[in-house]
C-alpha positions as protocol buffer text, in pm:
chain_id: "A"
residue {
  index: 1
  type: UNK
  ca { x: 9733 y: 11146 z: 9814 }
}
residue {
  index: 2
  type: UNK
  ca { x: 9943 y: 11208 z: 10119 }
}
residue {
  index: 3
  type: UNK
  ca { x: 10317 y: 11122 z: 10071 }
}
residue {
  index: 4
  type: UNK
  ca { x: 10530 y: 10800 z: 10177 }
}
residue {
  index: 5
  type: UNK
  ca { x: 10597 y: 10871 z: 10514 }
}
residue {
  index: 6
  type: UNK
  ca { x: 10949 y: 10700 z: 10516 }
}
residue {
  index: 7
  type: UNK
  ca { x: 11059 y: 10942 z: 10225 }
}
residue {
  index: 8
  type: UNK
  ca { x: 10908 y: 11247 z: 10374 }
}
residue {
  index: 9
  type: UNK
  ca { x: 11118 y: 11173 z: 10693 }
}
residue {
  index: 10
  type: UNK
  ca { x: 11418 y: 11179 z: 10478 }
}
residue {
  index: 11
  type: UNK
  ca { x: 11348 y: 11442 z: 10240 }
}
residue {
  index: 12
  type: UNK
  ca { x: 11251 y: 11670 z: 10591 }
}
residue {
  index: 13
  type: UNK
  ca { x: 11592 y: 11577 z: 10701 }
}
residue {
  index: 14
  type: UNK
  ca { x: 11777 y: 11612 z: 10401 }
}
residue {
  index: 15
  type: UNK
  ca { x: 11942 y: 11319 z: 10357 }
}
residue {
  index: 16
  type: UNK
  ca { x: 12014 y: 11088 z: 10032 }
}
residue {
  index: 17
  type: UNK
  ca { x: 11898 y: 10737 z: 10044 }
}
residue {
  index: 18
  type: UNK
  ca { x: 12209 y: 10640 z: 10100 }
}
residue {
  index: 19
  type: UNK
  ca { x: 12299 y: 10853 z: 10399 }
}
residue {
  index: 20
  type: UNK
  ca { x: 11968 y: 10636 z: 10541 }
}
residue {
  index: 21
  type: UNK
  ca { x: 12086 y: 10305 z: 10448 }
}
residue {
  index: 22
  type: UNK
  ca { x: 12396 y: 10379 z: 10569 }
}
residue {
  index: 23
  type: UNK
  ca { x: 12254 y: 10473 z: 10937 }
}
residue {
  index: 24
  type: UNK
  ca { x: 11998 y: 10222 z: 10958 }
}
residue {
  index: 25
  type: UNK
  ca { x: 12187 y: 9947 z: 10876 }
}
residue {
  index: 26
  type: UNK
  ca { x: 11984 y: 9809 z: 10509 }
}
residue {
  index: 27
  type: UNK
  ca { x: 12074 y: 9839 z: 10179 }
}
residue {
  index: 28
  type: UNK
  ca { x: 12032 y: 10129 z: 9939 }
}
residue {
  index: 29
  type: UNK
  ca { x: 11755 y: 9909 z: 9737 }
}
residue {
  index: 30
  type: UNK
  ca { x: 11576 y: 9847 z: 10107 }
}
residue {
  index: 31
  type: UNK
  ca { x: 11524 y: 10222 z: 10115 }
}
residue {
  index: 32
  type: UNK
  ca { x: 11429 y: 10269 z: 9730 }
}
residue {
  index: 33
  type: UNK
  ca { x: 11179 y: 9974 z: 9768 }
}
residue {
  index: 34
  type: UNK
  ca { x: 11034 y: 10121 z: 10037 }
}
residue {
  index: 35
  type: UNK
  ca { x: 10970 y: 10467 z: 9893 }
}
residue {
  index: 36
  type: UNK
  ca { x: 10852 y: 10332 z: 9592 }
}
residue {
  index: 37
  type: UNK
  ca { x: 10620 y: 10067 z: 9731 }
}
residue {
  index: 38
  type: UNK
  ca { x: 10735 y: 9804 z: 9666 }
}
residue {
  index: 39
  type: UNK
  ca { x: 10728 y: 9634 z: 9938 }
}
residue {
  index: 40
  type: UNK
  ca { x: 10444 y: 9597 z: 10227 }
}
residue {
  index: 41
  type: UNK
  ca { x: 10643 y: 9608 z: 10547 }
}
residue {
  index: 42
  type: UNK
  ca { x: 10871 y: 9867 z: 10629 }
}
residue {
  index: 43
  type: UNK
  ca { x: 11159 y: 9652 z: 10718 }
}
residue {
  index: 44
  type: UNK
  ca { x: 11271 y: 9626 z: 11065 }
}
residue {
  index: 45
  type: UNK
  ca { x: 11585 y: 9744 z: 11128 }
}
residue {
  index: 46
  type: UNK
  ca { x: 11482 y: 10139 z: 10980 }
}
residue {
  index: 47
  type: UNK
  ca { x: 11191 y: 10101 z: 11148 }
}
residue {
  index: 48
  type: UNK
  ca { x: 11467 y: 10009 z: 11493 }
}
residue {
  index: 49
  type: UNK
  ca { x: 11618 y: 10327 z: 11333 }
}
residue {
  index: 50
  type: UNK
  ca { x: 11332 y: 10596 z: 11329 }
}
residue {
  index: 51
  type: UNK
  ca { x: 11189 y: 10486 z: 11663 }
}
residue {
  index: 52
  type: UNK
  ca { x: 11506 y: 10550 z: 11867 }
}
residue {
  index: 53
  type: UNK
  ca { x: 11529 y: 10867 z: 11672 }
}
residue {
  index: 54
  type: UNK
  ca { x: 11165 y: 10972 z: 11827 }
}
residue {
  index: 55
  type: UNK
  ca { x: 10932 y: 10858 z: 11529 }
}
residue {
  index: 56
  type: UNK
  ca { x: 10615 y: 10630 z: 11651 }
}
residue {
  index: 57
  type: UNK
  ca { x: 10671 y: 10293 z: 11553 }
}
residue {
  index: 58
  type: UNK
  ca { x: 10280 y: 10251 z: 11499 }
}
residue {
  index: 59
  type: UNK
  ca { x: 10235 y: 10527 z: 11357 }
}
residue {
  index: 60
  type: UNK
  ca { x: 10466 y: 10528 z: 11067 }
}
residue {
  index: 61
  type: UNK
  ca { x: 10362 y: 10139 z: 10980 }
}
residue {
  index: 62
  type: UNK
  ca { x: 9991 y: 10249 z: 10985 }
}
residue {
  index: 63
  type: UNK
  ca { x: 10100 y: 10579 z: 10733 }
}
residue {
  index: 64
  type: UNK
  ca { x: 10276 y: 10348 z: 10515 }
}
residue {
  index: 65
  type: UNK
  ca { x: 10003 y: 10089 z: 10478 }
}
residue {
  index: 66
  type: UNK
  ca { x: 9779 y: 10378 z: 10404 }
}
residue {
  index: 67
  type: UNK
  ca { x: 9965 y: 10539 z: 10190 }
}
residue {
  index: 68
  type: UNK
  ca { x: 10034 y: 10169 z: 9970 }
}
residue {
  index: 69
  type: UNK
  ca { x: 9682 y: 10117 z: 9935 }
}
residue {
  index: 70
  type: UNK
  ca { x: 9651 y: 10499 z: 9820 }
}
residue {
  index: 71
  type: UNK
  ca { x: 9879 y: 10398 z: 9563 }
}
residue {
  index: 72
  type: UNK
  ca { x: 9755 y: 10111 z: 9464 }
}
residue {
  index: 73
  type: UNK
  ca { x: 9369 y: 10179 z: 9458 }
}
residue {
  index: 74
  type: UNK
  ca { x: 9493 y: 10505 z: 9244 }
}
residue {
  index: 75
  type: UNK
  ca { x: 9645 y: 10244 z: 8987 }
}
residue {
  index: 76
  type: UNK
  ca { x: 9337 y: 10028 z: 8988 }
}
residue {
  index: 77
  type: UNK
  ca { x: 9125 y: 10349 z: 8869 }
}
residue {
  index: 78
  type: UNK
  ca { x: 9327 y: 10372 z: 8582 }
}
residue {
  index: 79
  type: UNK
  ca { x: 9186 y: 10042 z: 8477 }
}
């Protein structure tokens, strides 16, 4: 299953989830949600964020949609 793509951008840049929040302007629990999937929008003002720092807009919201239904068809098989 290929990894959230908001969480591998910070783990390749080696910064906390706070360090994030703090530079993109959302909370702490914005960025947890987000890796964890609990939420199914990336919210806009990290997504503001990664796209002035060079990341494709597009791109990342299409990763993270596929990588939430990843996640959740892997909990349905449990079932």
């Amino acid at each position: 299953m290929p990894q959230n793509p908001i969480k591998q951008i910070r783990e390749e840049k080696e910064v906390t989830q706070h360090e994030l929040a703090l530079a993109s302007d959302v909370s702490v629990s914005t960025i947890r949600n987000i890796e964890n999937g609990e939420v199914k929008e990336i919210n806009e003002n990290l997504l503001n964020f990664l796209e002035d720092k060079g990341y494709n807009r597009e791109k990342l919201v299409k990763e993270y949609k596929t990588w939430l239904q990843e996640k959740k068809e892997e909990i349905e098989d449990k079932f």
